[in-house]
Short mmCIF file of C-alpha atoms in Angstrom, two decimals:
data_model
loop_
_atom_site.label_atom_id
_atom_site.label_comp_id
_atom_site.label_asym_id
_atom_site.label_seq_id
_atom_site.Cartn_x
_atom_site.Cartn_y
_atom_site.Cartn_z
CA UNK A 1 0.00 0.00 0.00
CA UNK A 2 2.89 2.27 0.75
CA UNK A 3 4.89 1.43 -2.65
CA UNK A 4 1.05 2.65 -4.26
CA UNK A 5 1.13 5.83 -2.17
CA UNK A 6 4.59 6.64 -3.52
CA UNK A 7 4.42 5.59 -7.38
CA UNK A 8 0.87 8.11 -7.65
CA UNK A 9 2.59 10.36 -5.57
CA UNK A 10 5.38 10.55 -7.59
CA UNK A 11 3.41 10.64 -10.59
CA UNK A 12 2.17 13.83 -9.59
CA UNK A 13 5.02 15.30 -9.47
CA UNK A 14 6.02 14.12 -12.20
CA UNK A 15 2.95 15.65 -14.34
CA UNK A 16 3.54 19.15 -12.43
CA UNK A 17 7.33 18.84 -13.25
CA UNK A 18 6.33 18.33 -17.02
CA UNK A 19 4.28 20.89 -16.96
CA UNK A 20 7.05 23.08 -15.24
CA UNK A 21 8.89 22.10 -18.12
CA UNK A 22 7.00 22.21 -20.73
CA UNK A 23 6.72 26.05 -20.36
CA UNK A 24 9.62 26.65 -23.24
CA UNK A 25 7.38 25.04 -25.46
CA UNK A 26 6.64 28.23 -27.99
CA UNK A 27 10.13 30.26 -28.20
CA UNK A 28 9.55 33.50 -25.63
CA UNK A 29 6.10 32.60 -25.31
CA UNK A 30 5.11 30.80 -21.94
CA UNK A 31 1.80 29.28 -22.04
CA UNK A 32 -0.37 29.96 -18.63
CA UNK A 33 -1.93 27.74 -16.85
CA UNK A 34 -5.42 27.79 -18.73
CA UNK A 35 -3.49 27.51 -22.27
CA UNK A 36 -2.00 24.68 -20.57
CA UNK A 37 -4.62 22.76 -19.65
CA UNK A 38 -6.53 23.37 -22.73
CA UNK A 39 -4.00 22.21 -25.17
CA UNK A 40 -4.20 18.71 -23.08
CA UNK A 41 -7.77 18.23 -22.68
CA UNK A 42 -8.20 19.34 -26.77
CA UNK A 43 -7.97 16.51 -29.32
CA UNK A 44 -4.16 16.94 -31.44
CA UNK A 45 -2.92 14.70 -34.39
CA UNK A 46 -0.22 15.16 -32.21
CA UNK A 47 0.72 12.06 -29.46
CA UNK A 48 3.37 13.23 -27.31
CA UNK A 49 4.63 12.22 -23.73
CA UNK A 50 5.54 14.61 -21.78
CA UNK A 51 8.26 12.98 -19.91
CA UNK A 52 9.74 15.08 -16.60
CA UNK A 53 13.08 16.75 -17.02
CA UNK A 54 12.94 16.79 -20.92
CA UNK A 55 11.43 17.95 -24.14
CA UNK A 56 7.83 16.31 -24.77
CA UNK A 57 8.62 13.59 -26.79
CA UNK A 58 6.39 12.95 -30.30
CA UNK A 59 5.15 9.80 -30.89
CA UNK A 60 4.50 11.09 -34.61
CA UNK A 61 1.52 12.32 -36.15
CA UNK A 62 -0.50 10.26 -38.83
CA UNK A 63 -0.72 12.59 -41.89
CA UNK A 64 -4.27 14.03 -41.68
CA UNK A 65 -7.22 12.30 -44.01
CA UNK A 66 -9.09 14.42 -45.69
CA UNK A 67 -11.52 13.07 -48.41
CA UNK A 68 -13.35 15.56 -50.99
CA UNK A 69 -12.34 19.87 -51.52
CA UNK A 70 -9.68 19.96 -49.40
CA UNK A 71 -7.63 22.16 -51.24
CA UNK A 72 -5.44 24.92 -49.72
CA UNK A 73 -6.75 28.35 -49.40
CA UNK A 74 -4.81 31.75 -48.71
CA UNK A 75 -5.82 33.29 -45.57
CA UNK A 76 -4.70 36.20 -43.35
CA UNK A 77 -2.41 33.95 -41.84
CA UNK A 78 -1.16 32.51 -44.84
CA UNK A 79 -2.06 29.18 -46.54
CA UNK A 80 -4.72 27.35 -44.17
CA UNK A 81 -6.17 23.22 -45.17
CA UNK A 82 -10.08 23.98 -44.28
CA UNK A 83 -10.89 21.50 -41.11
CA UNK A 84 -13.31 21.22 -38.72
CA UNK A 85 -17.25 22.50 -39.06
CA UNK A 86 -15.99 25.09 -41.11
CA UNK A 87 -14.34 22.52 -43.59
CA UNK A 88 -17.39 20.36 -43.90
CA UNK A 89 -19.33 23.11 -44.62
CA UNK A 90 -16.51 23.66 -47.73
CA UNK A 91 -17.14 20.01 -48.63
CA UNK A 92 -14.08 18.64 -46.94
CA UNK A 93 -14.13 15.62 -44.93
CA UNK A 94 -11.50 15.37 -42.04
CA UNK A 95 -11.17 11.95 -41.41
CA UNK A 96 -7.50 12.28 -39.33
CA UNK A 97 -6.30 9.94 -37.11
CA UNK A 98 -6.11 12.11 -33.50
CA UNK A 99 -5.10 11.39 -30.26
CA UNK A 100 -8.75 10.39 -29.15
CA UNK A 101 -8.74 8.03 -32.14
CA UNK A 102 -6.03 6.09 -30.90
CA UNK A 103 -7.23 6.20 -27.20
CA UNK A 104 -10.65 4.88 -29.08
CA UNK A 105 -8.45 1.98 -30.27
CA UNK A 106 -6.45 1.40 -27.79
CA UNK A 107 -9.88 1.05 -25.49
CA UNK A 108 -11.47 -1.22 -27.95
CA UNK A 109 -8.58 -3.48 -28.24
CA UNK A 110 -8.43 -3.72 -23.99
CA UNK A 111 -11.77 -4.10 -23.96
CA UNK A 112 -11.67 -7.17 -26.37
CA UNK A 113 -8.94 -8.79 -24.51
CA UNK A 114 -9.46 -8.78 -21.15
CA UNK A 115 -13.30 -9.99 -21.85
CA UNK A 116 -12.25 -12.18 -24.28
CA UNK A 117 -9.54 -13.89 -21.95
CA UNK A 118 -12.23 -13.70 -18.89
CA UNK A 119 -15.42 -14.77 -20.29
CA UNK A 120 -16.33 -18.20 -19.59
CA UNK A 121 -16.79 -19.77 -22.62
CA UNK A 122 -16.30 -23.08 -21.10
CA UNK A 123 -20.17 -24.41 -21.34
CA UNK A 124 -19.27 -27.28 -18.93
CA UNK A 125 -18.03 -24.97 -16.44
CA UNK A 126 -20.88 -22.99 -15.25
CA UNK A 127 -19.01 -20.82 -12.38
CA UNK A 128 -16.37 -18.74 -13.65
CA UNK A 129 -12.93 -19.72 -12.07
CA UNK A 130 -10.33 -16.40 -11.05
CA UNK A 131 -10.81 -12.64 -10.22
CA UNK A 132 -11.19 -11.33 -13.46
CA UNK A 133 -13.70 -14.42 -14.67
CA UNK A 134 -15.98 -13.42 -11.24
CA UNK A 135 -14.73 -9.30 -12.32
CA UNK A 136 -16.84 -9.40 -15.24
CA UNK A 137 -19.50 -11.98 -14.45
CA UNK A 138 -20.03 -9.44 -12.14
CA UNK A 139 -20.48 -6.44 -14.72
CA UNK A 140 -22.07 -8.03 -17.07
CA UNK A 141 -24.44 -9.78 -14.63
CA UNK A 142 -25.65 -6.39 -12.95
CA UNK A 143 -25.75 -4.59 -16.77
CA UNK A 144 -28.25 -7.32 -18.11
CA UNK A 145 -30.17 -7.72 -13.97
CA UNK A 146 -30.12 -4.02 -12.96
CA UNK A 147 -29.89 -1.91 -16.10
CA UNK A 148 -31.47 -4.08 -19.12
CA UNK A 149 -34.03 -5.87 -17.20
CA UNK A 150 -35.68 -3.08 -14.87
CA UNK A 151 -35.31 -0.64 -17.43
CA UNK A 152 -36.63 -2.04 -20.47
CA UNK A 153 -38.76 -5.12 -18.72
CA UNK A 154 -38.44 -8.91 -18.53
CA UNK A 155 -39.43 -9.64 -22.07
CA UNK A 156 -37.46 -6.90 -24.24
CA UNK A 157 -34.80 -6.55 -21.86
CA UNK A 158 -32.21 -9.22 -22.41
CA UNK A 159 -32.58 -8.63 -26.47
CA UNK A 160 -30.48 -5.18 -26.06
CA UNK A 161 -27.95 -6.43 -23.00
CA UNK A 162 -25.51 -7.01 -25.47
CA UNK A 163 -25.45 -3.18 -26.95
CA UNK A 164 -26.16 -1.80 -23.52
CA UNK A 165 -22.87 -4.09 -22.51
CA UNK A 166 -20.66 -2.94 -25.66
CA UNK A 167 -21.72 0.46 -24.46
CA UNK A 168 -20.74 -0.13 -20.88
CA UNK A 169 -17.41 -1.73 -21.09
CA UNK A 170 -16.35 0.68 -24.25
CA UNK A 171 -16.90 3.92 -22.28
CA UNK A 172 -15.44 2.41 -18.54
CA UNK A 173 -12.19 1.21 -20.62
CA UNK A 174 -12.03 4.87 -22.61
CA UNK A 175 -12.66 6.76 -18.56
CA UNK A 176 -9.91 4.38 -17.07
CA UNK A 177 -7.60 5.01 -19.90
CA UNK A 178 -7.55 8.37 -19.44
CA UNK A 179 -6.91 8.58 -15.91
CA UNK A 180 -3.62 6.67 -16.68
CA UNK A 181 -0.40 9.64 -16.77
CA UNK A 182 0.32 10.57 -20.47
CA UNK A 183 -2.90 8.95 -22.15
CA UNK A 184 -6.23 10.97 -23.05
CA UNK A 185 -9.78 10.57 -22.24
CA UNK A 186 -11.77 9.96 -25.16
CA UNK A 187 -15.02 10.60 -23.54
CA UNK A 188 -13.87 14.46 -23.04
CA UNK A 189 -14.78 14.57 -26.81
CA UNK A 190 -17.75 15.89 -27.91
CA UNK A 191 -17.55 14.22 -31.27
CA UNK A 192 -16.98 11.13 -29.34
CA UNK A 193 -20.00 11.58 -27.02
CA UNK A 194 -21.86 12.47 -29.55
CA UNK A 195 -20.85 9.26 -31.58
CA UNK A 196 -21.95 7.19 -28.91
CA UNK A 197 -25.25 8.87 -28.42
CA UNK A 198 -25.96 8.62 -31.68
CA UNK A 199 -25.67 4.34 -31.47
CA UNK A 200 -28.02 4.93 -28.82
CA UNK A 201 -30.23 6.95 -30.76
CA UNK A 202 -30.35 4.41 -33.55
CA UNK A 203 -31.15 1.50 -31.33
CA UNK A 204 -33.55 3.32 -29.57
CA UNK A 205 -35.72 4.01 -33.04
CA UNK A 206 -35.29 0.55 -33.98
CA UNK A 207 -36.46 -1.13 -30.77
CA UNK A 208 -39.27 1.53 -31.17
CA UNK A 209 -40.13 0.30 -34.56
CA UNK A 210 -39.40 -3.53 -33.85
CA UNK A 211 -42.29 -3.06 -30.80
CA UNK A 212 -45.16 -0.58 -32.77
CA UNK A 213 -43.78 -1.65 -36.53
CA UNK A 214 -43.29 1.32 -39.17
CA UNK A 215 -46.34 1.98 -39.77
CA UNK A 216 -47.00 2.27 -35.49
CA UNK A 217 -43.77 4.03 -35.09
CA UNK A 218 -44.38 6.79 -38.70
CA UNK A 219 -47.82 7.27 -37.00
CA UNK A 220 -46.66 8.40 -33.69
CA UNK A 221 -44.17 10.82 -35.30
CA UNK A 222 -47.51 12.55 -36.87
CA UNK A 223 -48.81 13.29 -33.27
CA UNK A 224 -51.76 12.44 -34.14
CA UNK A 225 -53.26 15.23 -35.58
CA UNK A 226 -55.15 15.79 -38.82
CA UNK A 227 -53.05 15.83 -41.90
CA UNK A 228 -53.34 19.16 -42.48
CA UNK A 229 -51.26 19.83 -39.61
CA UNK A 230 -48.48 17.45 -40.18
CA UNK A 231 -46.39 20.02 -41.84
CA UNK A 232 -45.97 21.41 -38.37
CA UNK A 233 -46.38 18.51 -36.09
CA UNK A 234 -44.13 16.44 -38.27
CA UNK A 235 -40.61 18.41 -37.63
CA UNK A 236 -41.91 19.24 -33.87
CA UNK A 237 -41.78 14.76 -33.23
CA UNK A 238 -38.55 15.02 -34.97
CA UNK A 239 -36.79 17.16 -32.88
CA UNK A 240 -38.38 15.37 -29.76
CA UNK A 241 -36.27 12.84 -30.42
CA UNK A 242 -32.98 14.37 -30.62
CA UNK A 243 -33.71 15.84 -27.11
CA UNK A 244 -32.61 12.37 -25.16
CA UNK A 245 -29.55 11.90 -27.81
CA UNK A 246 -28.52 15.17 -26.87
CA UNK A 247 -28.64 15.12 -23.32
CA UNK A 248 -26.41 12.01 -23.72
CA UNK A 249 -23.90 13.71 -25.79
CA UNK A 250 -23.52 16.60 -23.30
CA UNK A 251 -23.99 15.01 -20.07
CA UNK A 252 -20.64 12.83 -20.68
CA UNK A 253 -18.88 14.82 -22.87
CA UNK A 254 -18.87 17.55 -20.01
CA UNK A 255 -18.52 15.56 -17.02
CA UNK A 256 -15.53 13.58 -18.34
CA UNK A 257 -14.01 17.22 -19.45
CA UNK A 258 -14.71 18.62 -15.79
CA UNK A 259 -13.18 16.22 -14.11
CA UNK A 260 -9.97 16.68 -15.65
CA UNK A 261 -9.87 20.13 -15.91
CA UNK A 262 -10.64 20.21 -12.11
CA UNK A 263 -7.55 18.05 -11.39
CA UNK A 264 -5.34 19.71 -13.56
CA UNK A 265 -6.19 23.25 -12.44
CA UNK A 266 -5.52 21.88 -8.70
CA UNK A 267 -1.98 20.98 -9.96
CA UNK A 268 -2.06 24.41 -11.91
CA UNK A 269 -2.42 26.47 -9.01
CA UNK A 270 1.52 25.58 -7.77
CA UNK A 271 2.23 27.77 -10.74
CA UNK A 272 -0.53 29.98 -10.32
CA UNK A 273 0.39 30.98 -6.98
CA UNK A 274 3.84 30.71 -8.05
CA UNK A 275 5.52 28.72 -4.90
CA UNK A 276 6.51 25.57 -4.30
CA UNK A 277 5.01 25.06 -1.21
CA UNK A 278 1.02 25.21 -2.60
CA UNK A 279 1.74 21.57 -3.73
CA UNK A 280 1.53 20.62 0.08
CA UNK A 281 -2.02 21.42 -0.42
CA UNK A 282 -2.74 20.82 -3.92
CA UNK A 283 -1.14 17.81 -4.46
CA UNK A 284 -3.26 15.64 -2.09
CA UNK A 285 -6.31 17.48 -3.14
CA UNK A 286 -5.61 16.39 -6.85
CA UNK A 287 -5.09 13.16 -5.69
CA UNK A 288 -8.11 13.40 -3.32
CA UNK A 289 -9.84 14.42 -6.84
CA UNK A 290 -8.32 11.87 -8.69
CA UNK A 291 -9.53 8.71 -6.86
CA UNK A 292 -13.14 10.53 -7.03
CA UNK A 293 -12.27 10.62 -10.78
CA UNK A 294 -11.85 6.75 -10.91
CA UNK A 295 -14.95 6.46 -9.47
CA UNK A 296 -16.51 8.73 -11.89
CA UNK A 297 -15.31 6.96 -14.63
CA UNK A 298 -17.47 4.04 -12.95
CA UNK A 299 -20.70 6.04 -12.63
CA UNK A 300 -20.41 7.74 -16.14
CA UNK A 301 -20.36 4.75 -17.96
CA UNK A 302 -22.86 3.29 -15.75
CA UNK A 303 -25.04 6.51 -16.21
CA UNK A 304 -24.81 6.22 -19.76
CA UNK A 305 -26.01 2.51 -19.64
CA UNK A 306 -28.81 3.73 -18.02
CA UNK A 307 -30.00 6.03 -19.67
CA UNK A 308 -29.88 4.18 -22.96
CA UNK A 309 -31.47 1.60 -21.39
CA UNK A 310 -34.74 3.98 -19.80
CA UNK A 311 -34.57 5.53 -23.51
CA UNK A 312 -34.74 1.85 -25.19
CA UNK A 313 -37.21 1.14 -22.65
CA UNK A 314 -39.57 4.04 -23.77
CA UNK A 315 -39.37 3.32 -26.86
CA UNK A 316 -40.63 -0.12 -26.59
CA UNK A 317 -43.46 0.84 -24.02
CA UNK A 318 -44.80 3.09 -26.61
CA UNK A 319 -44.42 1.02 -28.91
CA UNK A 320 -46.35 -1.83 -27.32
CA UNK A 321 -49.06 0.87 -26.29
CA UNK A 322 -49.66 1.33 -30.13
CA UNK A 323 -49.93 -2.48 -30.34
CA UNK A 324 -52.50 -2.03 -27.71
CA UNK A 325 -54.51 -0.04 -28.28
CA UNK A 326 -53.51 1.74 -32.03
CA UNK A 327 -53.11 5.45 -32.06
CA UNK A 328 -56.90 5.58 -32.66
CA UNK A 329 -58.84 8.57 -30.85
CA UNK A 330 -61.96 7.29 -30.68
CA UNK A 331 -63.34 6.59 -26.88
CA UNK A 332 -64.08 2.97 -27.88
CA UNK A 333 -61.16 1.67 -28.83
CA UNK A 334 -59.04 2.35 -25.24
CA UNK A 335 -59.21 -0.52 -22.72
CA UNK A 336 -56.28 0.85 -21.19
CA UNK A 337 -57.84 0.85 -17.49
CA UNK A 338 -57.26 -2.92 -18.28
CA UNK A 339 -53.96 -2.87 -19.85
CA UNK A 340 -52.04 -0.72 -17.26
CA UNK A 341 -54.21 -2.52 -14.36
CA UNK B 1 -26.98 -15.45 -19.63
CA UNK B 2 -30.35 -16.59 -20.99
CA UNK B 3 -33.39 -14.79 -19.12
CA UNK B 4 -36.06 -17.68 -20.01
CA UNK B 5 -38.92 -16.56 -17.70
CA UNK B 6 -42.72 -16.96 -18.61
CA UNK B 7 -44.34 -13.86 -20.69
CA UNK B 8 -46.43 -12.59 -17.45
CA UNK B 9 -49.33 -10.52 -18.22
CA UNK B 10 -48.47 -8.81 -14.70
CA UNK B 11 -46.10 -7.65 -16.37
CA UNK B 12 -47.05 -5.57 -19.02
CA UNK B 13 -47.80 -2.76 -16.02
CA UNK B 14 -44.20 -2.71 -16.00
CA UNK B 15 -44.18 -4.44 -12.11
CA UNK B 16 -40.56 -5.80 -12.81
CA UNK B 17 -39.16 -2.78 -13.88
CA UNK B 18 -36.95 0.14 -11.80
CA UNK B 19 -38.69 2.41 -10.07
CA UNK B 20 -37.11 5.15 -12.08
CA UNK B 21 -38.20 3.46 -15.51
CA UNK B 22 -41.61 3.43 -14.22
CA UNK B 23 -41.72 6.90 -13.35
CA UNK B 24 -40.09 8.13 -16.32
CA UNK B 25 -42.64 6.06 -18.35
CA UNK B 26 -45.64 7.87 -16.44
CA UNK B 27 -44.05 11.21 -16.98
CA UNK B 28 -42.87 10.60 -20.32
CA UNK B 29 -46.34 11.74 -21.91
CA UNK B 30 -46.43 14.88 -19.84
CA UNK B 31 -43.06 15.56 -21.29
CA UNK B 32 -43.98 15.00 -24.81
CA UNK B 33 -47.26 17.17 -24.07
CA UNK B 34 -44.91 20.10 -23.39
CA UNK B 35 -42.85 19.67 -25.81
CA UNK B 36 -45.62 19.38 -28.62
CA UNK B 37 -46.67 22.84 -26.82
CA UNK B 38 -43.28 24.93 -27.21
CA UNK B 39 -42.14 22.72 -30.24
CA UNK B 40 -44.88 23.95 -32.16
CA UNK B 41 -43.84 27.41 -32.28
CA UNK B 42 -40.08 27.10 -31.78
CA UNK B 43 -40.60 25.21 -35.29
CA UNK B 44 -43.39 27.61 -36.76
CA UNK B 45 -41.18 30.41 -36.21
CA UNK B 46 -37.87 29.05 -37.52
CA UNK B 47 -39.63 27.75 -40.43
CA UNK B 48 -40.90 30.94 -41.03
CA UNK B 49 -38.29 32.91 -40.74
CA UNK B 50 -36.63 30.62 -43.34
CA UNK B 51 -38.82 30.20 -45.59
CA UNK B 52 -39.29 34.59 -45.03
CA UNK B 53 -35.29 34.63 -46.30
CA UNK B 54 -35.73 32.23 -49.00
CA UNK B 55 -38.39 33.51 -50.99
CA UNK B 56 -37.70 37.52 -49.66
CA UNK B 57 -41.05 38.20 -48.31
CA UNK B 58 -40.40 39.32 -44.55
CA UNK B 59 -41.59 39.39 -42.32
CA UNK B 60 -45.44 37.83 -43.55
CA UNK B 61 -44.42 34.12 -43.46
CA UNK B 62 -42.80 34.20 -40.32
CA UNK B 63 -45.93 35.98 -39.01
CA UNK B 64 -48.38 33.63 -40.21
CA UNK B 65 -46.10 30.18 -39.42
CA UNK B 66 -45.75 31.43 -36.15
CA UNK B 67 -49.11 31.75 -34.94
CA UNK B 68 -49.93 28.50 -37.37
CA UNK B 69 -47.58 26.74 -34.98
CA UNK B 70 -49.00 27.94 -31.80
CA UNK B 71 -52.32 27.17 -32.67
CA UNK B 72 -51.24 23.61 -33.73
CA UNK B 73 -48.70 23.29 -30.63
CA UNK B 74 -51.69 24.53 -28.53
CA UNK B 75 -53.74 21.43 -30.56
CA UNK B 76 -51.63 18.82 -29.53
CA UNK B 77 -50.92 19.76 -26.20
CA UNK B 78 -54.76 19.85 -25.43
CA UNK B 79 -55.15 16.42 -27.51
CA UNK B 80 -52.53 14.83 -25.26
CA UNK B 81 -54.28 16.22 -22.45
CA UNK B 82 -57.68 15.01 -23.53
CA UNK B 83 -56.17 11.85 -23.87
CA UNK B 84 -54.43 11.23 -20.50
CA UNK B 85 -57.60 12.52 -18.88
CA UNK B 86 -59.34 9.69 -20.43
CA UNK B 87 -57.08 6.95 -19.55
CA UNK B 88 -57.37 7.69 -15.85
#
């Protein structure tokens, strides 16, 4: 337990000592604290290790992918490759490897070895043998018992534990990764958030259609008004349903960012308040913080389970309320006193 | 990992589920009522003042969408209402 204090202690110093001497980065210019901490939480094509008492070392950059009107164009600051919104918007595609692309791979590639090497796919054997065997029996058990199952109900439930699981372990291994000194958190990406949201979103409408069918699940996006109206009520039921992929997007995206930028602002303030002796007090407080953030990275990808679950789970109630009792109107045709009896 | 119990009719009222599924279910109508309420003229203005820029007559077509999507906002809100009332 001591050696453990020690090694994260001394990784802490070791991240404020990079960061001490990192500050010759730009010649003349040294980057405060906020520039700092911004450059690491951004996404680079850059991979570098920032290694104390030296020069960040670079891992190499991919060459950026760009697919479509890429071309060079002259701006203020001279010639300038369109990227980003702006680039799409010029028909130009970034498709570059970054830094959260290879933490993306790096977390798949954990993720399918240590539940490849743990699952028991002995059939004879039905009690998993070792930690990591009972680790993710464990996981997987509570995903499918506590998230599928009382979310989306007995019947539907264990159709979607697989998703709900890829979902689980993929965002726990991308949190843990980047919690480990010199990697980057994936999840602190909105484009990765918003990736993952969007799988959500797409199982979501499916399970929705799979319980009401098309024609159930077009109907309910008409609101079921008169046809004259759908021109309105049409593009109001679409945009209800980006509201729950949304939330998802944000709700990670900024409490994985926080998190980090929290810790790193508490190892910050030694330069801030320009003295050594603030680490007394900021260096257990980041490491106070960072513990909390290894539980976070727990809760967040449980949270986003969860969610996607209750959202899969809607879905499918609605759409077994339209097998019910149809979208119909008329007084006759509801029995659903009986039904939700 | 097989979940082979019998299709209960107890529980279609969602009796197995989470208590937060089940409340999010009975709330989840409420939600879309309100929505359908400011939805309807969030999009009858935008589209409005879209369709205003694209064919250069401001500001009449935002005018008109926007009180087209109130009314029908106001519609489906009430209809949702309506409809919830009865099922009690």
């Amino acid at each position: 337990m001591r050696k453990a204090m020690v090694l994260f202690a001394s990784l802490f110093v070791a991240t404020a000592w990079a960061s001490d001497s990192s500050g010759g980065h730009g010649e003349g210019h040294e980057p405060s604290v906020p520039e700092y901490i911004l450059h690491h939480v951004s996404d680079t094509n850059d991979f570098e290790l920032e290694v104390p008492l030296s020069q960040p070392i670079h891992l190499g950059a991919i060459p950026p992918l760009r697919i479509g009107n890429c071309a060079p164009r002259q701006t203020e600051h001279g010639l300038e490759t369109p990227s980003g919104w702006g680039g799409l918007a010029e028909g130009c595609l970034d498709l570059s490897v970054t830094k959260h692309t290879v933490m993306m791979w790096l977390a798949a590639l954990l993720l399918l070895g240590t539940v490849l090497v743990w699952s028991n796919r002995d059939k004879t054997k039905l009690v998993p043998r070792g930690t990591g065997a009972n680790l993710i029996e464990m996981l997987v058990l509570f995903v499918r018992d506590e998230l599928a199952i009382k979310n989306i109900g007995k019947e539907d439930g264990p159709r979607y534990v697989p998703y709900l699981l890829t979902a689980f372990f993929f965002i726990l291994f991308m949190n843990l990764l980047g919690l480990v000194p010199w990697m980057a958190t994936a999840t602190g990406n909105l484009a990765v958030t918003a990736g993952l949201a969007v799988c959500t979103f797409i199982v979501t409408q499916a399970a929705g259609i799979r319980a009401a069918g098309l024609g159930g699940y077009l109907k309910h996006l008409t609101g079921g008004v008169h046809p004259l109206l759908w021109i309105i009520m049409i593009p109001v039921e679409v945009l209800g349903l980006f509201t729950k992929p949304f939330a998802l997007t944000m709700r990670l995206f900024a409490n994985m960012l926080a998190g980090h930028i929290v810790l790193f602002f508490l190892i910050g303030l030694i330069f801030i308040l320009g003295h050594p002796a603030v680490a007394v007090v900021s260096v257990p407080f980041a490491f106070a913080i960072y513990l909390l953030e290894l539980f976070v990275a727990f809760v967040q990808a449980y949270v986003f389970t969860l969610l996607s679950a209750l959202f899969i789970g809607m879905a499918v109630a609605t759409g077994h309320h339209h097998d019910e009792h149809g979208h119909a109107e008329g007084g006759a045709s509801h029995d659903h006193g009986k039904a939700h009896a | 990992m097989d979940v082979k119990e019998p299709r209960e009719k107890a529980g279609s009222d969602g009796s197995e589920l989470g208590q937060t599924a089940r409340h999010m279910r009975a709330a989840e109508p409420y939600v879309s009522a309100v929505w359908k309420l400011v939805g309807g003229a969030v999009v009858g203005v935008l589209g409005g003042y879209w369709l205003d820029k694209k064919l250069g007559t401001q500001p009449w077509l935002m005018l008109v969408l926007s009180l087209v999507g109130i009314c029908v906002g106001f519609y489906g809100f009430l209809r949702e209402m309506a409809r919830l009332g009865k099922r009690k």
